[in-house]
Short mmCIF file of C-alpha atoms in Angstrom, two decimals:
data_model
loop_
_atom_site.label_atom_id
_atom_site.label_comp_id
_atom_site.label_asym_id
_atom_site.label_seq_id
_atom_site.Cartn_x
_atom_site.Cartn_y
_atom_site.Cartn_z
CA MET A 1 25.70 -49.45 67.59
CA SER A 2 28.01 -47.45 64.87
CA LEU A 3 27.93 -48.30 61.32
CA LYS A 4 32.04 -48.91 61.77
CA GLN A 5 31.27 -51.33 64.69
CA ARG A 6 28.14 -53.44 62.76
CA ASP A 7 30.54 -53.42 59.57
CA LYS A 8 33.14 -55.99 61.57
CA LYS A 9 30.84 -58.54 62.31
CA HIS A 10 30.67 -59.65 58.09
CA LEU A 11 32.58 -57.56 55.60
CA TRP A 12 35.61 -57.75 54.03
CA HIS A 13 36.96 -55.09 52.34
CA PRO A 14 39.70 -54.62 49.85
CA LEU A 15 43.11 -54.54 49.80
CA THR A 16 42.82 -55.09 54.02
CA GLN A 17 44.72 -57.29 56.27
CA HIS A 18 42.30 -57.27 58.85
CA LYS A 19 43.55 -58.38 61.48
CA THR A 20 46.41 -55.42 61.39
CA HIS A 21 43.87 -52.63 60.26
CA PRO A 22 40.07 -53.72 61.97
CA ASP A 23 38.47 -50.17 61.83
CA THR A 24 37.07 -48.41 59.14
CA ILE A 25 35.64 -44.78 58.50
CA ALA A 26 31.53 -44.79 58.29
CA ILE A 27 30.53 -42.35 55.08
CA THR A 28 27.33 -41.62 55.02
CA LYS A 29 26.85 -39.07 51.93
CA ALA A 30 28.59 -37.24 49.80
CA LYS A 31 28.43 -34.21 47.77
CA GLY A 32 30.69 -32.34 45.36
CA CYS A 33 34.13 -32.85 47.06
CA ILE A 34 33.03 -33.43 50.23
CA LEU A 35 32.83 -36.76 52.30
CA THR A 36 31.08 -36.83 55.56
CA ASP A 37 31.60 -39.57 58.25
CA GLU A 38 28.39 -41.25 61.03
CA ASP A 39 29.98 -38.64 63.61
CA GLY A 40 29.85 -35.71 60.64
CA ASN A 41 33.26 -35.44 60.44
CA GLU A 42 33.84 -33.88 56.67
CA TYR A 43 36.81 -34.76 54.50
CA ILE A 44 37.78 -33.62 50.85
CA ASP A 45 37.82 -36.38 48.88
CA ALA A 46 41.31 -35.60 47.40
CA ILE A 47 41.55 -39.42 45.16
CA ALA A 48 37.99 -38.60 43.69
CA SER A 49 37.38 -41.84 45.43
CA TRP A 50 39.89 -44.13 43.10
CA TYR A 51 39.74 -41.99 40.82
CA THR A 52 36.15 -42.30 39.82
CA CYS A 53 33.78 -39.26 40.79
CA MET A 54 35.59 -36.64 38.55
CA TYR A 55 32.45 -34.46 38.40
CA GLY A 56 32.17 -33.96 42.04
CA HIS A 57 29.84 -36.79 43.98
CA CYS A 58 26.51 -36.99 43.44
CA ASN A 59 26.32 -34.34 40.49
CA PRO A 60 22.58 -33.53 39.90
CA TYR A 61 22.90 -33.49 36.39
CA ILE A 62 23.60 -36.93 36.19
CA THR A 63 21.71 -38.41 38.73
CA ASN A 64 18.81 -36.65 37.34
CA ARG A 65 19.60 -38.37 33.67
CA VAL A 66 19.88 -41.50 35.75
CA SER A 67 16.93 -41.00 37.45
CA HIS A 68 14.70 -39.97 34.29
CA GLN A 69 16.46 -43.23 33.22
CA MET A 70 15.14 -45.57 35.44
CA GLN A 71 11.84 -44.67 35.07
CA LYS A 72 11.88 -46.00 31.75
CA LEU A 73 14.09 -48.84 31.65
CA ASP A 74 16.65 -50.53 34.22
CA GLN A 75 18.04 -53.47 32.66
CA VAL A 76 18.12 -55.38 29.86
CA VAL A 77 20.09 -58.23 28.64
CA PHE A 78 22.63 -56.49 25.88
CA SER A 79 23.26 -60.20 23.74
CA GLY A 80 20.56 -59.56 20.79
CA PHE A 81 19.23 -56.43 22.58
CA THR A 82 19.91 -53.21 22.39
CA HIS A 83 18.36 -49.33 23.29
CA GLU A 84 19.17 -45.90 23.51
CA PRO A 85 21.17 -44.88 25.99
CA ALA A 86 23.71 -47.46 24.67
CA VAL A 87 23.44 -46.39 21.23
CA LYS A 88 23.53 -42.44 22.20
CA LEU A 89 26.64 -43.61 24.21
CA SER A 90 28.39 -45.43 21.23
CA GLU A 91 28.16 -41.86 19.40
CA ALA A 92 29.10 -39.31 21.96
CA LEU A 93 32.27 -42.25 23.04
CA ILE A 94 33.45 -42.94 19.45
CA ASP A 95 33.37 -38.96 19.19
CA ILE A 96 35.97 -38.06 21.81
CA LEU A 97 38.02 -41.29 21.49
CA PRO A 98 41.18 -41.25 19.14
CA LYS A 99 39.78 -41.61 15.53
CA ASN A 100 41.32 -45.24 15.10
CA GLN A 101 38.54 -46.92 17.33
CA ASN A 102 35.12 -47.49 16.29
CA LYS A 103 33.75 -50.59 17.84
CA LEU A 104 33.02 -51.15 21.77
CA PHE A 105 32.93 -53.91 24.05
CA PHE A 106 30.67 -53.67 27.19
CA SER A 107 31.55 -55.15 30.70
CA ASP A 108 31.31 -54.03 34.39
CA ASN A 109 34.65 -53.36 35.50
CA GLY A 110 38.06 -52.17 34.91
CA SER A 111 40.11 -55.52 35.41
CA THR A 112 37.10 -57.46 32.77
CA SER A 113 37.89 -54.17 30.43
CA VAL A 114 41.39 -55.56 30.94
CA GLU A 115 40.33 -59.29 30.61
CA ILE A 116 38.41 -58.82 27.13
CA GLY A 117 41.48 -56.59 25.63
CA ILE A 118 43.63 -59.26 26.68
CA LYS A 119 41.45 -61.92 24.85
CA MET A 120 40.99 -59.31 21.82
CA ALA A 121 44.47 -59.61 21.13
CA LEU A 122 45.47 -63.00 21.75
CA GLN A 123 42.11 -64.49 19.28
CA TYR A 124 42.87 -62.25 16.67
CA HIS A 125 45.81 -64.21 15.63
CA PHE A 126 44.68 -67.32 16.34
CA ASN A 127 41.96 -66.18 13.91
CA ALA A 128 44.21 -65.62 11.77
CA GLY A 129 45.46 -68.72 11.55
CA GLU A 130 48.39 -68.35 14.01
CA LYS A 131 49.37 -69.34 17.13
CA ARG A 132 51.03 -66.20 19.49
CA ASN A 133 51.15 -66.72 23.24
CA THR A 134 52.85 -64.12 25.14
CA LEU A 135 52.19 -60.57 25.75
CA ILE A 136 54.48 -57.66 26.82
CA ALA A 137 53.57 -55.70 29.55
CA PHE A 138 56.31 -52.41 31.47
CA ASP A 139 58.21 -53.16 34.76
CA ASN A 140 55.56 -52.23 37.62
CA GLY A 141 52.14 -51.88 35.85
CA PHE A 142 48.94 -52.52 37.36
CA HIS A 143 45.57 -54.14 35.35
CA GLY A 144 43.63 -55.44 37.52
CA ASP A 145 42.81 -58.33 39.65
CA THR A 146 41.17 -60.78 37.37
CA PHE A 147 43.83 -63.53 35.98
CA GLY A 148 44.20 -62.09 32.62
CA ALA A 149 45.02 -58.42 34.28
CA MET A 150 47.13 -59.85 37.32
CA SER A 151 49.10 -61.82 34.72
CA VAL A 152 50.21 -58.54 33.05
CA SER A 153 50.22 -56.56 36.03
CA GLY A 154 53.99 -56.56 37.78
CA LEU A 155 53.34 -55.38 41.13
CA SER A 156 53.82 -58.92 43.17
CA VAL A 157 52.54 -57.60 46.56
CA TYR A 158 49.09 -58.17 45.16
CA ASN A 159 49.91 -61.18 42.98
CA GLY A 160 52.55 -63.77 44.35
CA PRO A 161 50.53 -66.31 45.48
CA PHE A 162 48.53 -66.82 41.76
CA GLU A 163 52.21 -66.76 39.98
CA ASP A 164 52.31 -69.74 39.05
CA PHE A 165 49.47 -69.96 37.13
CA PHE A 166 49.66 -66.55 34.44
CA LEU A 167 49.93 -66.45 30.86
CA ASP A 168 53.25 -65.73 29.33
CA VAL A 169 54.66 -62.13 30.48
CA LYS A 170 57.68 -60.35 29.45
CA ARG A 171 57.82 -57.18 30.78
CA ILE A 172 60.08 -54.11 29.51
CA PRO A 173 61.04 -50.73 31.21
CA THR A 174 59.49 -47.99 30.91
CA PRO A 175 60.94 -45.23 28.76
CA ASN A 176 62.53 -42.68 30.18
CA GLY A 177 64.02 -40.16 27.59
CA ASP A 178 67.50 -41.88 28.00
CA ASN A 179 66.39 -45.84 27.47
CA HIS A 180 64.95 -45.97 24.43
CA ASP A 181 67.26 -47.53 22.22
CA ALA A 182 67.84 -49.69 25.12
CA ILE A 183 64.34 -50.92 25.30
CA LEU A 184 64.23 -51.11 21.60
CA LYS A 185 66.75 -53.63 21.47
CA VAL A 186 64.78 -55.66 24.00
CA LEU A 187 61.91 -55.17 21.86
CA LYS A 188 63.68 -56.60 19.11
CA ASP A 189 65.03 -59.41 21.31
CA LEU A 190 61.54 -60.62 22.53
CA VAL A 191 59.94 -60.94 18.96
CA SER A 192 62.98 -62.92 17.94
CA HIS A 193 62.24 -65.09 20.51
CA ASN A 194 58.79 -65.75 21.34
CA LYS A 195 55.57 -65.51 19.59
CA VAL A 196 54.00 -61.86 20.79
CA ALA A 197 50.30 -61.35 20.40
CA GLY A 198 50.58 -57.90 22.55
CA PHE A 199 51.47 -54.78 24.26
CA ILE A 200 49.36 -53.35 27.30
CA TYR A 201 50.44 -50.65 28.53
CA GLU A 202 49.34 -47.64 30.40
CA PRO A 203 49.70 -44.80 28.82
CA LEU A 204 52.19 -41.73 30.42
CA VAL A 205 51.36 -42.65 34.09
CA GLN A 206 51.47 -46.20 35.62
CA GLY A 207 48.61 -45.34 38.71
CA ALA A 208 49.21 -48.20 41.27
CA ALA A 209 53.11 -48.06 40.87
CA ALA A 210 52.23 -44.58 42.78
CA MET A 211 51.83 -42.50 39.49
CA LYS A 212 55.12 -42.92 37.77
CA MET A 213 55.30 -40.85 34.93
CA HIS A 214 56.97 -41.64 31.19
CA ASN A 215 58.29 -40.39 28.42
CA ALA A 216 55.63 -39.93 25.71
CA GLU A 217 58.42 -39.82 22.54
CA GLY A 218 59.52 -43.32 24.06
CA LEU A 219 56.08 -44.69 24.42
CA ASN A 220 55.62 -43.48 20.85
CA LEU A 221 58.76 -45.65 19.89
CA ILE A 222 57.24 -48.91 21.56
CA LEU A 223 54.09 -48.21 19.79
CA LYS A 224 55.58 -47.47 16.04
CA PHE A 225 57.80 -50.67 16.93
CA CYS A 226 54.65 -53.15 17.43
CA LYS A 227 52.49 -52.00 14.54
CA ALA A 228 55.59 -52.48 12.28
CA ASN A 229 55.75 -56.35 13.99
CA ASN A 230 51.78 -56.63 14.11
CA ILE A 231 51.76 -56.59 17.68
CA ILE A 232 48.50 -55.53 18.81
CA THR A 233 48.74 -52.68 21.84
CA VAL A 234 46.31 -52.24 24.36
CA ALA A 235 46.28 -48.65 26.31
CA ASP A 236 44.80 -49.37 30.05
CA GLU A 237 42.99 -46.33 30.19
CA VAL A 238 41.12 -47.93 33.32
CA MET A 239 42.99 -44.60 35.42
CA THR A 240 44.14 -42.12 32.82
CA GLY A 241 41.07 -41.74 30.61
CA PHE A 242 38.46 -38.83 30.35
CA GLY A 243 40.71 -35.53 30.96
CA LYS A 244 42.92 -36.24 33.77
CA THR A 245 46.27 -36.25 31.40
CA GLY A 246 44.67 -32.77 30.27
CA ARG A 247 43.20 -34.41 27.16
CA TYR A 248 40.57 -36.12 26.84
CA PHE A 249 42.62 -39.11 26.85
CA ALA A 250 46.04 -40.00 27.58
CA SER A 251 46.91 -41.50 23.76
CA ASP A 252 45.79 -38.17 22.75
CA ASN A 253 49.20 -37.06 23.81
CA ILE A 254 50.22 -39.73 21.69
CA GLU A 255 50.97 -40.05 18.23
CA THR A 256 50.37 -43.50 17.64
CA LYS A 257 47.45 -44.93 18.45
CA PRO A 258 46.64 -47.82 20.24
CA ASP A 259 44.53 -50.88 18.72
CA ILE A 260 42.63 -51.32 21.94
CA ILE A 261 41.96 -48.96 24.63
CA CYS A 262 40.27 -50.08 28.29
CA LEU A 263 38.12 -48.09 29.79
CA SER A 264 36.41 -47.89 33.37
CA LYS A 265 36.57 -45.59 36.66
CA ALA A 266 35.18 -41.98 35.95
CA LEU A 267 33.50 -43.39 32.71
CA THR A 268 30.07 -43.83 34.81
CA ALA A 269 31.53 -40.64 37.07
CA GLY A 270 31.71 -42.58 39.59
CA LEU A 271 28.33 -43.32 39.98
CA LEU A 272 27.70 -47.30 38.97
CA PRO A 273 29.82 -49.79 37.86
CA MET A 274 30.53 -49.92 34.22
CA ALA A 275 34.02 -51.33 31.93
CA ILE A 276 34.00 -50.42 27.95
CA THR A 277 36.76 -52.31 25.46
CA SER A 278 36.94 -50.02 22.32
CA CYS A 279 38.73 -51.21 19.59
CA SER A 280 39.32 -50.23 15.85
CA GLN A 281 37.70 -51.25 13.15
CA ASP A 282 40.89 -54.16 12.00
CA ILE A 283 40.38 -55.16 14.88
CA TYR A 284 36.88 -56.34 15.04
CA LYS A 285 36.96 -57.40 11.50
CA ALA A 286 39.43 -60.55 12.37
CA PHE A 287 36.37 -61.52 14.69
CA TYR A 288 33.32 -61.29 12.09
CA SER A 289 32.67 -64.37 10.24
CA ASP A 290 30.40 -66.95 9.44
CA GLU A 291 32.17 -69.23 12.11
CA ILE A 292 30.73 -69.19 15.24
CA SER A 293 34.03 -69.82 16.60
CA LYS A 294 35.40 -67.24 15.49
CA GLY A 295 33.13 -65.19 17.70
CA LEU A 296 34.20 -63.13 20.63
CA PHE A 297 32.15 -64.91 23.43
CA HIS A 298 32.65 -62.77 26.20
CA GLY A 299 30.13 -61.81 27.94
CA HIS A 300 28.34 -60.37 31.42
CA THR A 301 25.04 -60.35 32.88
CA TYR A 302 25.10 -56.42 33.04
CA SER A 303 26.85 -55.34 29.94
CA ALA A 304 25.19 -51.90 29.09
CA ASN A 305 23.21 -51.25 31.51
CA PRO A 306 21.31 -48.25 30.82
CA LEU A 307 21.53 -46.84 33.92
CA ALA A 308 25.54 -46.95 33.90
CA CYS A 309 24.89 -46.14 29.80
CA SER A 310 22.82 -42.50 30.60
CA ALA A 311 25.78 -41.92 33.70
CA ALA A 312 28.31 -42.39 31.52
CA LEU A 313 26.77 -40.20 28.77
CA ALA A 314 25.66 -37.34 31.11
CA GLY A 315 29.49 -37.69 32.43
CA ILE A 316 31.06 -36.70 29.06
CA GLU A 317 28.86 -34.34 27.87
CA LEU A 318 30.14 -32.13 31.38
CA LEU A 319 33.79 -33.25 30.50
CA LYS A 320 33.18 -31.50 26.76
CA SER A 321 31.51 -28.41 28.36
CA GLU A 322 33.68 -25.08 28.87
CA GLU A 323 33.71 -25.43 32.40
CA ILE A 324 35.05 -28.66 33.13
CA GLN A 325 37.47 -27.78 30.55
CA ASN A 326 38.25 -24.03 32.33
CA ASN A 327 38.78 -26.22 35.79
CA ILE A 328 41.38 -29.05 34.66
CA ARG A 329 43.31 -25.78 33.01
CA ARG A 330 42.53 -23.92 36.47
CA ILE A 331 44.30 -27.08 38.54
CA VAL A 332 46.72 -28.12 36.16
CA ASN A 333 47.99 -24.52 36.87
CA SER A 334 47.57 -24.82 40.35
CA HIS A 335 49.53 -28.33 40.44
CA GLN A 336 52.25 -26.33 38.96
CA THR A 337 52.12 -23.60 41.10
CA PHE A 338 52.13 -25.46 44.54
CA GLY A 339 54.98 -28.14 42.88
CA GLU A 340 57.74 -25.10 42.27
CA HIS A 341 56.62 -24.13 46.31
CA ILE A 342 56.89 -27.64 47.70
CA LYS A 343 59.69 -29.24 45.40
CA THR A 344 62.24 -27.26 47.88
CA HIS A 345 61.07 -28.57 51.21
CA PRO A 346 63.96 -30.34 52.58
CA LYS A 347 61.80 -33.48 52.96
CA VAL A 348 60.74 -33.82 49.24
CA ASP A 349 62.86 -36.42 47.18
CA SER A 350 60.84 -35.28 43.43
CA ILE A 351 57.92 -34.14 41.97
CA ARG A 352 56.00 -35.44 39.07
CA GLN A 353 52.74 -34.33 37.16
CA THR A 354 51.09 -35.26 34.08
CA GLY A 355 47.61 -32.99 34.19
CA ILE A 356 45.65 -32.47 37.10
CA ILE A 357 47.69 -35.78 39.00
CA PHE A 358 50.26 -34.70 41.07
CA ALA A 359 52.77 -36.67 42.70
CA LEU A 360 55.67 -36.23 45.42
CA ASP A 361 58.05 -38.91 46.50
CA LEU A 362 59.16 -38.08 50.03
CA ASN A 363 63.47 -38.80 50.34
CA ILE A 364 62.18 -41.31 53.46
CA LYS A 365 61.56 -45.08 52.88
CA ILE A 366 57.82 -45.93 53.72
CA ASP A 367 56.51 -49.01 53.11
CA ARG A 368 53.66 -49.35 50.67
CA TYR A 369 51.34 -50.76 53.91
CA GLY A 370 53.56 -49.93 56.97
CA ASN A 371 53.08 -48.04 59.90
CA LEU A 372 54.38 -44.46 58.79
CA ARG A 373 52.26 -44.61 55.08
CA ASP A 374 49.13 -45.22 58.49
CA LYS A 375 50.70 -42.57 60.02
CA LEU A 376 50.55 -40.28 57.19
CA PHE A 377 46.77 -41.17 56.34
CA GLN A 378 45.72 -40.80 59.50
CA PHE A 379 46.76 -37.83 59.73
CA PHE A 380 45.31 -36.68 56.18
CA MET A 381 41.96 -38.22 57.28
CA LYS A 382 42.60 -36.36 61.06
CA ASN A 383 42.78 -32.85 59.14
CA GLY A 384 40.06 -33.36 56.70
CA VAL A 385 41.66 -34.17 53.90
CA CYS A 386 41.12 -37.87 52.65
CA LEU A 387 44.45 -38.70 50.71
CA ARG A 388 45.86 -42.34 50.79
CA PRO A 389 49.95 -42.23 50.59
CA LEU A 390 51.40 -45.05 47.83
CA GLY A 391 54.51 -46.05 50.24
CA ASN A 392 56.55 -42.98 49.75
CA THR A 393 54.70 -40.78 47.30
CA ILE A 394 51.87 -38.79 48.12
CA TYR A 395 49.69 -38.14 45.02
CA ILE A 396 46.82 -35.87 44.46
CA LEU A 397 43.97 -36.81 41.71
CA ALA A 398 41.04 -34.94 42.59
CA PRO A 399 37.46 -33.91 41.11
CA TYR A 400 37.25 -31.57 38.65
CA THR A 401 34.67 -29.58 40.36
CA ILE A 402 37.51 -28.81 43.15
CA SER A 403 37.79 -25.34 44.65
CA ASP A 404 40.60 -23.30 44.92
CA GLU A 405 40.06 -23.01 48.94
CA GLU A 406 39.65 -26.53 49.02
CA LEU A 407 42.81 -27.20 46.89
CA GLN A 408 44.86 -24.68 49.03
CA LYS A 409 43.79 -26.68 52.27
CA VAL A 410 45.24 -29.73 50.90
CA TYR A 411 48.29 -28.61 49.62
CA GLN A 412 48.69 -27.08 53.43
CA VAL A 413 47.47 -30.35 54.28
CA ILE A 414 50.35 -32.61 52.48
CA GLU A 415 52.85 -29.84 53.99
CA ASP A 416 51.84 -30.06 57.13
CA ALA A 417 52.03 -33.94 57.16
CA LEU A 418 56.08 -33.50 56.30
CA GLU A 419 56.77 -31.76 59.68
CA ILE A 420 55.45 -35.01 61.69
CA ILE A 421 57.72 -37.28 59.84
#
């Protein structure tokens, strides 16, 4: 019996309606940018397995470091204990984070990193004797699947059954270069009628919203307004972090830095689950007290797992390397060339790019999880490329190690797909 047949007996997959999508693809190995299934078919992983394996699958530089670490220390509770991989990672990460970041809080996935960021923002004011209970977030944002993260997410396709249980969240449009004054007017009105604790945002690119991109200058104006009104700013860099926008972090492209940054996905290069919520010294100081109740009482069993820390440290070393930085520039330039070529196609409505993130919108209406989207996905896979369209948006977010030949195949398969719709 095949793996995909055995799978159906007990497994429940994420983001899947199993009655209409009963089949899976069984992957047996991965190397570099190539996934191989149980039938021997190969696929270019053009989305880096949900934006995680940015240095390629099973990168020996990373796997060797983790293998060495697991011979010394596999796991130890992080409450009251510490270890070298966590300390070394903190030093390496602070070195590349925006300069106002000074403290790191570990958890185990993107949603929990956001959950902690929200808690920090709310408790920051509570510890100061001020109860602020409202959060601001962008329209169509996505921040995760736990309750706090769902509360600040705007994609109701994920959140519909739970909305009656959410935190108080007010939404604003993303800045597009023309609506900045209108957004600031909305913000002033929100602040005058609500006790606003924090603003959470995906900087520059909203991933789950089909790689929607917004204006850095406008975002900077929003952040400056928040600073002036003591609103804690929380940058969700779970998707955008670690080089994808052409800088180490998307926040590096914006003058005003966030108080809190949420990190996961490429943090550990796709090898092990881990997340970090970083913050400024001012945020940390609000919790530093003789009163135990003012501490941040949040904890995960596998916080700062030594193996995950080792993977993350190796990943940062690769990110900073001349080879990977050159690769990032090469991919950016390649996407720009493809964009100029494809933007005039009669079935392409628009294109956009930030760093290595490239997206094109089809001028055809496609439901987010509809039949035509499935047809596109199946076409891509049949032709050896793993791409997951988001409605009428096709996007590329490939590992930094993808070759020019592999990139050209991705582009060609996208162009060929336009002929079948």
